PDB file of C-alpha atoms in Angstrom:
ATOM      1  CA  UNK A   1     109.179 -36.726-139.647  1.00 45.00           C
ATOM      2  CA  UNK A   2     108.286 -38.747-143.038  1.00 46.00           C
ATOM      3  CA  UNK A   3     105.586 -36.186-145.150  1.00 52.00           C
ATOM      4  CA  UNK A   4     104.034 -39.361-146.809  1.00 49.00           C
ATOM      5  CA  UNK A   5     101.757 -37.214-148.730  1.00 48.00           C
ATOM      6  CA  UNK A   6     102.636 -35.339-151.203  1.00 46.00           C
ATOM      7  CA  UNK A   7      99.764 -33.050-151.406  1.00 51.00           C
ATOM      8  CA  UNK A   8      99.520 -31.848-148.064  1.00 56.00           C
ATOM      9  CA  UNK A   9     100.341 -28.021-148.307  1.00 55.00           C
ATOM     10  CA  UNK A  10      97.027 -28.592-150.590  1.00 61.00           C
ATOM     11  CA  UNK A  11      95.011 -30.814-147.855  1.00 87.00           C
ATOM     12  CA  UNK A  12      94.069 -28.311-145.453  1.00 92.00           C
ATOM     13  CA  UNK A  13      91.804 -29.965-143.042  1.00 92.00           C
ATOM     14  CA  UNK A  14      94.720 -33.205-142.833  1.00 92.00           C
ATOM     15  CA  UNK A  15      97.325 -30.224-142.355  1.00 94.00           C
ATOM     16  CA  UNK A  16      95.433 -28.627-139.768  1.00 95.00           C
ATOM     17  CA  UNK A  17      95.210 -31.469-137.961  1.00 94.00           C
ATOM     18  CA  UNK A  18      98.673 -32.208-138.350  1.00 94.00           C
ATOM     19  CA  UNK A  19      99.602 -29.036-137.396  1.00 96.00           C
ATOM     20  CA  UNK A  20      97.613 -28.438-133.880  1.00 95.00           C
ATOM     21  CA  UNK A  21      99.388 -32.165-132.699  1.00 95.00           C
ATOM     22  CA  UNK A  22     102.820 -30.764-133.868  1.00 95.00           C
ATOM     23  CA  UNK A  23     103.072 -26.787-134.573  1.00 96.00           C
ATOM     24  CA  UNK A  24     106.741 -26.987-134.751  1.00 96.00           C
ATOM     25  CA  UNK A  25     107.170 -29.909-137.520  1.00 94.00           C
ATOM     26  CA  UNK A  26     104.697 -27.751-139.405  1.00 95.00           C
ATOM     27  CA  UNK A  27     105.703 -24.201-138.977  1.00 96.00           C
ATOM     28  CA  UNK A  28     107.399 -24.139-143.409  1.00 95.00           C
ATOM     29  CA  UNK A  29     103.893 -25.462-144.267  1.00 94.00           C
ATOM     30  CA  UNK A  30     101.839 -23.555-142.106  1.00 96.00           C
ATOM     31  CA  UNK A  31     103.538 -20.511-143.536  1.00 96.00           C
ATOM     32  CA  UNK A  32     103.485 -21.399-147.164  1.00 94.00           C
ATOM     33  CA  UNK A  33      99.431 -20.890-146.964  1.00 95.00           C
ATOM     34  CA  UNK A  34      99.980 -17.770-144.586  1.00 97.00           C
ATOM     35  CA  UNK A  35     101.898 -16.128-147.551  1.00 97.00           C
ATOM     36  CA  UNK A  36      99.185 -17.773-150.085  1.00 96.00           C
ATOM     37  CA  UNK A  37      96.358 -16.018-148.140  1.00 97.00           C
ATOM     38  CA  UNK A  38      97.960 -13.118-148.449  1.00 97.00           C
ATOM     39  CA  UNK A  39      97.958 -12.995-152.232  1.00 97.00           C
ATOM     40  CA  UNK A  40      94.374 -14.399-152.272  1.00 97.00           C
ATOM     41  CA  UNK A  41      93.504 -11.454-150.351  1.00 97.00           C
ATOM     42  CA  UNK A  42      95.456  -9.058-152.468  1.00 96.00           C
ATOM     43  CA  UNK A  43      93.587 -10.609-155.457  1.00 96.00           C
ATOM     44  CA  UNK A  44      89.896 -10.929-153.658  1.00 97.00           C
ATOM     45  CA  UNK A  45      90.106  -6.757-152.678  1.00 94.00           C
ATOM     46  CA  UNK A  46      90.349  -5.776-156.312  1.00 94.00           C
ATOM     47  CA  UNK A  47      87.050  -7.545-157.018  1.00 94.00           C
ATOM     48  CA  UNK A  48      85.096  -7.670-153.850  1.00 96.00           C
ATOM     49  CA  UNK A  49      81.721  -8.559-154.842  1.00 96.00           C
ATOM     50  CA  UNK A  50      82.341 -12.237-155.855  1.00 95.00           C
ATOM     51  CA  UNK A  51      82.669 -15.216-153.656  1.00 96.00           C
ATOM     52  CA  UNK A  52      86.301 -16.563-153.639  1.00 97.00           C
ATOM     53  CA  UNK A  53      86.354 -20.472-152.180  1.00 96.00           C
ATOM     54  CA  UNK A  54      90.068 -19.878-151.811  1.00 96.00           C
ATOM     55  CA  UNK A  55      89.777 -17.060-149.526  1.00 97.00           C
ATOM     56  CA  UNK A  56      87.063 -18.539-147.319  1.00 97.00           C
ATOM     57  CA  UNK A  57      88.824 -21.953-147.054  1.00 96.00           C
ATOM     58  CA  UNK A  58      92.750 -20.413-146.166  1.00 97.00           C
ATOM     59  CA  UNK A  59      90.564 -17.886-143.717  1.00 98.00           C
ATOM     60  CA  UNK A  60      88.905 -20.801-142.019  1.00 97.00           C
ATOM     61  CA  UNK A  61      91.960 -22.980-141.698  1.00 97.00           C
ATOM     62  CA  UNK A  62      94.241 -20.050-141.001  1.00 98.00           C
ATOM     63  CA  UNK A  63      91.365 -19.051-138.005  1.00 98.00           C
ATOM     64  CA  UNK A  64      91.561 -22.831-136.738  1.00 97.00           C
ATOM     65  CA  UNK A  65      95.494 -22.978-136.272  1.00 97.00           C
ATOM     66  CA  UNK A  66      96.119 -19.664-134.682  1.00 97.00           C
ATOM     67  CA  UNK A  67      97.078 -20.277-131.421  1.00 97.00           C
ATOM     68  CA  UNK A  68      99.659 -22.402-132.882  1.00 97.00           C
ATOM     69  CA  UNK A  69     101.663 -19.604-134.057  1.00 97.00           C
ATOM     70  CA  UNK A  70     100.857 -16.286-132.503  1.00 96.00           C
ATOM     71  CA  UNK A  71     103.441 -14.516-133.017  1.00 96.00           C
ATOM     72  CA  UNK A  72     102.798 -14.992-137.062  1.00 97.00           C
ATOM     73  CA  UNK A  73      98.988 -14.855-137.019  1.00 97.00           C
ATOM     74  CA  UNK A  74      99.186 -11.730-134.726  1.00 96.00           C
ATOM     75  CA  UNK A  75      97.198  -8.953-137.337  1.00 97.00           C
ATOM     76  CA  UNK A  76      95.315 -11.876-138.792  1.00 98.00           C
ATOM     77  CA  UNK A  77      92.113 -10.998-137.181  1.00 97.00           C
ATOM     78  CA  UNK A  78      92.071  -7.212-138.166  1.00 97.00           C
ATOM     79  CA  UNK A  79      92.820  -8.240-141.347  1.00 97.00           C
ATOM     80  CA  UNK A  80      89.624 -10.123-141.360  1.00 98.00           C
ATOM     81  CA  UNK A  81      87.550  -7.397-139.436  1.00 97.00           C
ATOM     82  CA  UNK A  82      89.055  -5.184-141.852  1.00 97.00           C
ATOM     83  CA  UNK A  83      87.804  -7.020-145.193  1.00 97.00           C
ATOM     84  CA  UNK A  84      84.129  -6.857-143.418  1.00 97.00           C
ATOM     85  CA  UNK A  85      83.971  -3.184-142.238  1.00 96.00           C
ATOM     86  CA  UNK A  86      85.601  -1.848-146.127  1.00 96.00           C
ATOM     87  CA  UNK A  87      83.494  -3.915-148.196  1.00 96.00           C
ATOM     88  CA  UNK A  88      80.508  -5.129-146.002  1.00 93.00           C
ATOM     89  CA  UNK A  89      77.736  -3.491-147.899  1.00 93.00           C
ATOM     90  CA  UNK A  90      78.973  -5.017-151.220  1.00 95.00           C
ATOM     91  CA  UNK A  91      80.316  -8.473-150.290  1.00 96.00           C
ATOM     92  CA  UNK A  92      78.597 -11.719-151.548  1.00 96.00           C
ATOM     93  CA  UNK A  93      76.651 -13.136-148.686  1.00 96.00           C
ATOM     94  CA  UNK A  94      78.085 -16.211-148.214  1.00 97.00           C
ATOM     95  CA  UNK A  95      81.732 -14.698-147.914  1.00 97.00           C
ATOM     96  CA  UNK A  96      80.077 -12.433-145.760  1.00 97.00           C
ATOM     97  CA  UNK A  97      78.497 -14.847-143.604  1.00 97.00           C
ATOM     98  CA  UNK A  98      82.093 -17.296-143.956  1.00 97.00           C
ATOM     99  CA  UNK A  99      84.137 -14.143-142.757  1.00 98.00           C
ATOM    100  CA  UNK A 100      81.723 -13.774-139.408  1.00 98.00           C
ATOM    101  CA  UNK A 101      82.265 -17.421-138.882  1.00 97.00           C
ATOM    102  CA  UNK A 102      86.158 -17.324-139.437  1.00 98.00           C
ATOM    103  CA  UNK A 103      85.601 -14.388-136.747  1.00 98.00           C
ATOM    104  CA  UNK A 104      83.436 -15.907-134.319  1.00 97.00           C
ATOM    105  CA  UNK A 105      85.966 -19.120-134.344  1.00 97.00           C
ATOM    106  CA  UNK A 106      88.301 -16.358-133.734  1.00 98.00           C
ATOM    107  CA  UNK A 107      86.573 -15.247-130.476  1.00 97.00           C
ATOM    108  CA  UNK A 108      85.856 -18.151-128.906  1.00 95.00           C
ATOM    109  CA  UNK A 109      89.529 -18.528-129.181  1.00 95.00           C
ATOM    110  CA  UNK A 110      89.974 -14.985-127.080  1.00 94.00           C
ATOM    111  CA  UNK A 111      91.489 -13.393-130.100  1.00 96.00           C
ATOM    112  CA  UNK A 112      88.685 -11.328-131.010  1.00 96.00           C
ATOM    113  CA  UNK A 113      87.138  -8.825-127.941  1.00 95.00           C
ATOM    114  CA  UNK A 114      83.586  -9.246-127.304  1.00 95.00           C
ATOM    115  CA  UNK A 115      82.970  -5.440-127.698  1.00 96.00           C
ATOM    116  CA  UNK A 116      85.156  -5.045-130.996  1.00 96.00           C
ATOM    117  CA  UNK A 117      83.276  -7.782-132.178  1.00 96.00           C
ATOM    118  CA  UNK A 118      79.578  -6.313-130.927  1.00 96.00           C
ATOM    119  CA  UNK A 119      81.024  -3.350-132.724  1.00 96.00           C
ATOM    120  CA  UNK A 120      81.708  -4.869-135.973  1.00 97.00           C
ATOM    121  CA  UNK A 121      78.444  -7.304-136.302  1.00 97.00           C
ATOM    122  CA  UNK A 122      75.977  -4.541-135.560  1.00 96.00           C
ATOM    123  CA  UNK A 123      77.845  -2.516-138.677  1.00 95.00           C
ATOM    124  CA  UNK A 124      76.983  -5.463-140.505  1.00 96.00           C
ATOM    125  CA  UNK A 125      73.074  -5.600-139.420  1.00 93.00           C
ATOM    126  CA  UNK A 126      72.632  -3.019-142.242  1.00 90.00           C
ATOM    127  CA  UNK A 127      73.099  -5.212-144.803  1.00 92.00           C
ATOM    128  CA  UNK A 128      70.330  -6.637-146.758  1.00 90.00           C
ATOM    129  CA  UNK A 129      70.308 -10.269-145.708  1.00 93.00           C
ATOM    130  CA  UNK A 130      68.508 -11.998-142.959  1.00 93.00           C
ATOM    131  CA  UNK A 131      70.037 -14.881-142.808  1.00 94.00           C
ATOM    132  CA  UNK A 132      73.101 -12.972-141.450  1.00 96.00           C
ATOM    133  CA  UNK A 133      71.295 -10.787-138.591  1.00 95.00           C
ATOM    134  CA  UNK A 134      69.710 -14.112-137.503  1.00 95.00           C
ATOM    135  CA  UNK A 135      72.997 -15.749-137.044  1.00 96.00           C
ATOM    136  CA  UNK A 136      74.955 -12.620-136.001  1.00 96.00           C
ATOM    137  CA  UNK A 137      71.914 -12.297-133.331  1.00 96.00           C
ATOM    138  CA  UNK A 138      72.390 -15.700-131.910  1.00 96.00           C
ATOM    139  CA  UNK A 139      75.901 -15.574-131.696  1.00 96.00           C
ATOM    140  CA  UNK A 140      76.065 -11.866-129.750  1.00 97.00           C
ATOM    141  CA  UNK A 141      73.237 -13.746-127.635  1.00 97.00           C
ATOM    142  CA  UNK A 142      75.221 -16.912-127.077  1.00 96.00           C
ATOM    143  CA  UNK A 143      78.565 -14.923-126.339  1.00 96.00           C
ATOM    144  CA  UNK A 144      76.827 -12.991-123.516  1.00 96.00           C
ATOM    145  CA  UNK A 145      75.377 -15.890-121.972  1.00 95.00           C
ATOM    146  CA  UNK A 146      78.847 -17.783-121.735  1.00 94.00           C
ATOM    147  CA  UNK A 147      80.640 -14.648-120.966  1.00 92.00           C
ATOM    148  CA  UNK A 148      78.235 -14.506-117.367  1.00 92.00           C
ATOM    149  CA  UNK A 149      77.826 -18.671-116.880  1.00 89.00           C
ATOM    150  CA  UNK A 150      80.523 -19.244-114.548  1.00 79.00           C
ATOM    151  CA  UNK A 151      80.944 -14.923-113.031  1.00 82.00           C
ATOM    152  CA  UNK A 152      79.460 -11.905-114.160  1.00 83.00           C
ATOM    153  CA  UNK A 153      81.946  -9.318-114.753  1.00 86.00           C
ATOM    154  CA  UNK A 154      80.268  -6.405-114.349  1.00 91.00           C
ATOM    155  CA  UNK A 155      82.476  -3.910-116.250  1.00 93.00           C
ATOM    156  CA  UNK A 156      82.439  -5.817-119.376  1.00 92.00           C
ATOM    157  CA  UNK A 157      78.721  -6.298-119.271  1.00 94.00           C
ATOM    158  CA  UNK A 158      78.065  -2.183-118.411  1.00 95.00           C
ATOM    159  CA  UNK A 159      80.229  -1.769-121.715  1.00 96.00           C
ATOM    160  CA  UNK A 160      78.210  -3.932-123.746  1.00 96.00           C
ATOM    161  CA  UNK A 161      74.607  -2.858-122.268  1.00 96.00           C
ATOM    162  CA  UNK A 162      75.771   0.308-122.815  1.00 97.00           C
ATOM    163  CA  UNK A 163      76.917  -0.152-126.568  1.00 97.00           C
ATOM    164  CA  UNK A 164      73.598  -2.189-127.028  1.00 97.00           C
ATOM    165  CA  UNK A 165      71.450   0.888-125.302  1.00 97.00           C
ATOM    166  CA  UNK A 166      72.896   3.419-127.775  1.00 97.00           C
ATOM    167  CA  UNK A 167      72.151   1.245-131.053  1.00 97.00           C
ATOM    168  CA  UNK A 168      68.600   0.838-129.479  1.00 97.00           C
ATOM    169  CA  UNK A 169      68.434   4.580-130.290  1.00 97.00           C
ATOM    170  CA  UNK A 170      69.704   4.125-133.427  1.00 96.00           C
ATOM    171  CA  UNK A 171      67.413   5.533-136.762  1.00 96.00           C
ATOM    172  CA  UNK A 172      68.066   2.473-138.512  1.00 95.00           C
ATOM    173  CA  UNK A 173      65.321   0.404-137.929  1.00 96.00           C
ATOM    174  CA  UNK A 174      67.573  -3.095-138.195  1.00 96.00           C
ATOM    175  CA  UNK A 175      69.706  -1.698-136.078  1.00 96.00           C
ATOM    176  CA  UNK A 176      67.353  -1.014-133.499  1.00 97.00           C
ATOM    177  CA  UNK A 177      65.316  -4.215-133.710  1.00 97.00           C
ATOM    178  CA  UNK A 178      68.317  -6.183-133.420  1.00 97.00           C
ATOM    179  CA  UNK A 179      69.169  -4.252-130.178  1.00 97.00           C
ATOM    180  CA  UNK A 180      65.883  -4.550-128.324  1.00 98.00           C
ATOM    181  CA  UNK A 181      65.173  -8.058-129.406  1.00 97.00           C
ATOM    182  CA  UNK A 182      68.949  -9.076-127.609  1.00 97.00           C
ATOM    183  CA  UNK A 183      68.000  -7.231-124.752  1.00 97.00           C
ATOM    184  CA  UNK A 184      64.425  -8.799-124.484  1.00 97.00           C
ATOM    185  CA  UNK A 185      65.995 -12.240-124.879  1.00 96.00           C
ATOM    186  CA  UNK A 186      68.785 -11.508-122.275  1.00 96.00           C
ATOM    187  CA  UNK A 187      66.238 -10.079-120.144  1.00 96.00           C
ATOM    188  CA  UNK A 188      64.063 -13.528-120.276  1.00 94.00           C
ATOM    189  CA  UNK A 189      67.415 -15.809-119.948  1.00 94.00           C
ATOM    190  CA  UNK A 190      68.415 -14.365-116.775  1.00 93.00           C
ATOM    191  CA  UNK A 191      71.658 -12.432-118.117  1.00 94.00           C
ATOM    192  CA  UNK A 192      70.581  -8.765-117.719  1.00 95.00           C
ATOM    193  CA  UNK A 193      67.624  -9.067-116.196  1.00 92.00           C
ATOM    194  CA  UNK A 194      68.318  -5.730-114.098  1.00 92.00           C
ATOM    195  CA  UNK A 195      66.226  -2.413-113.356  1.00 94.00           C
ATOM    196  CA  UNK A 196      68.684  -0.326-116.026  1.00 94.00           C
ATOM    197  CA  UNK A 197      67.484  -2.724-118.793  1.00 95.00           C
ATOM    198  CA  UNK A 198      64.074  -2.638-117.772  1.00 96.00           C
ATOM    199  CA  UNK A 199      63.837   0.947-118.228  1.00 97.00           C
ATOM    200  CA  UNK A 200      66.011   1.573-121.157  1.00 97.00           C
ATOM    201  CA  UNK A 201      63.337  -0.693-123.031  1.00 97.00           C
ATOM    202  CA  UNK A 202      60.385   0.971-121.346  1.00 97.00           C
ATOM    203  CA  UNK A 203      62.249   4.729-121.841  1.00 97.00           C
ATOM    204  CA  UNK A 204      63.810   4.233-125.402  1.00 97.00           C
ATOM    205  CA  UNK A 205      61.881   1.051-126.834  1.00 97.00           C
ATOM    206  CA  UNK A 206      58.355   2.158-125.677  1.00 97.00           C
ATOM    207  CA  UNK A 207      58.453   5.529-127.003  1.00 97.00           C
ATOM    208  CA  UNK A 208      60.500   4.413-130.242  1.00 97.00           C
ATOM    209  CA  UNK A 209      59.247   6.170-133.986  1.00 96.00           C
ATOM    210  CA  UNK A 210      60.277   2.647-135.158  1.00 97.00           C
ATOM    211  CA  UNK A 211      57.061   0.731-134.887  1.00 97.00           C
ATOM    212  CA  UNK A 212      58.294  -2.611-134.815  1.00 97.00           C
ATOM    213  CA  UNK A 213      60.706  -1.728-131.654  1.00 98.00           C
ATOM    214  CA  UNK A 214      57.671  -0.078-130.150  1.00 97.00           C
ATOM    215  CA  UNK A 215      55.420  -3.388-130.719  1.00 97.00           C
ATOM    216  CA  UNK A 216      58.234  -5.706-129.247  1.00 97.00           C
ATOM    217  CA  UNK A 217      58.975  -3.876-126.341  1.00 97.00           C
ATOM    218  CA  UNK A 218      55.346  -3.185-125.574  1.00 96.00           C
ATOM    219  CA  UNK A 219      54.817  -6.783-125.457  1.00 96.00           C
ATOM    220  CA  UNK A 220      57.904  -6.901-123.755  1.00 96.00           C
ATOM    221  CA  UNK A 221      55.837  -5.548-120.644  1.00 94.00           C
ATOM    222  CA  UNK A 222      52.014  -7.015-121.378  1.00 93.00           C
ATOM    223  CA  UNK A 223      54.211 -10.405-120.883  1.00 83.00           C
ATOM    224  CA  UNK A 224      55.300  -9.460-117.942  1.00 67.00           C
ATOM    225  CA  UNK A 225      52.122  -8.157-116.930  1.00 56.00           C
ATOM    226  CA  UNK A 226      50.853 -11.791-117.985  1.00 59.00           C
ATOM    227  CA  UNK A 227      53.763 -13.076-115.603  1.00 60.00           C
ATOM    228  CA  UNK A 228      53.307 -11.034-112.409  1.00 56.00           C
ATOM    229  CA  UNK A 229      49.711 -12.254-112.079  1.00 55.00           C
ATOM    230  CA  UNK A 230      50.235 -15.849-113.043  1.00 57.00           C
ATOM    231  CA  UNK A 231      52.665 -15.972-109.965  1.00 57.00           C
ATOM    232  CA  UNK A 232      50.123 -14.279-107.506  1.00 50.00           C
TER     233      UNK A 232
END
């Protein structure tokens, strides 16, 4: 195959889509920016706090080509997961928020676990910026919804009701927000609308020292209240 440009180790949305029509013809390319990730990395953890463009950008395209070569890209998402739980705290927010992305792309791809990421995103509520927990909230949200569209698999689901229950209890009050405001809006979207989450919310959320969990899942129950005699 002709390489007509000359720049295209550099071009890394044209080599992307180079590379997912033909992995193989690819495979010296795809590898040079493996190995130059690697360095960026090894240069980005000895100063942690800035953005690096470089990073996010090899991450990104690195996260979109995956499946192509598994057998190369095999510890690539720890190594992302890893960047995020040493240095979450102190990264710059939109490398944070580009790393969650790179991650996100990663699970929808069934490299990433739902749980490990669950895990990993509620570490990151802590953090001082909004604009992350919003998106982190939609996207745990969104996850569970497609994980029970076309069959709910009940062990998965315990595990993650479960994981959610205990941050609920959690004495960090983002933390616990986060959790009862996922379960509320699973709750109203028909996901895990069973008796276990009713009374986790009413047991744990009703009686929290948080007021703000307190408030929600107070309401929580007036709306339902509200809803009950609407429909008699």
């Amino acid at each position: 195959m002709v390489r007509h440009n000359n720049q295209l180790p550099n071009n890394l949305t044209q080599l992307q889509n180079l590379i997912k029509r033909d992995p193989e013809s690819y495979k010296d390319e795809f590898r040079q920016q493996l190995a130059h990730f690697e360095t960026t990395l090894e240069i980005f953890n000895l100063n942690p706090t800035q953005y690096n463009k470089k990073l996010d950008e090899q991450a990104m395209f690195l996260a979109q080509v995956t499946q192509c070569y598994l057998n190369d890209m095999k510890t690539f998402p720890q190594k992302i997961v890893d960047i995020l739980k040493t240095h979450n705290t102190i990264l710059h927010s939109d490398m944070r928020l580009s790393l969650c992305k790179c991650l996100i792309l990663l699970r929808n791809k069934n490299f990433v676990t739902a749980y490990d990421l669950l895990e990993l995103f509620f570490t990151l509520i802590k953090c001082q910026d909004k604009n992350l927990r919003e998106y982190l909230k939609t996207h745990i949200i969104t996850d569970i919804k497609n994980m029970n569209m076309k069959h709910k698999d009940m062990k998965l689901n315990s595990t993650l009701q479960n994981f959610i229950f205990s941050m609920l209890r959690d004495s960090n009050a983002k933390t616990a927000k986060l959790a009862v405001d996922i379960l509320i809006e699973l709750y109203h979207k028909n996901i895990w609308n069973d008796h276990k989450t009713v009374n986790i919310i009413a047991d744990i959320g009703c009686f929290s020292k948080i007021t703000k969990v307190m408030v929600a899942s107070l309401k929580f129950f007036l709306s339902r209240d509200e809803e009950e005699k609407q429909e008699n």
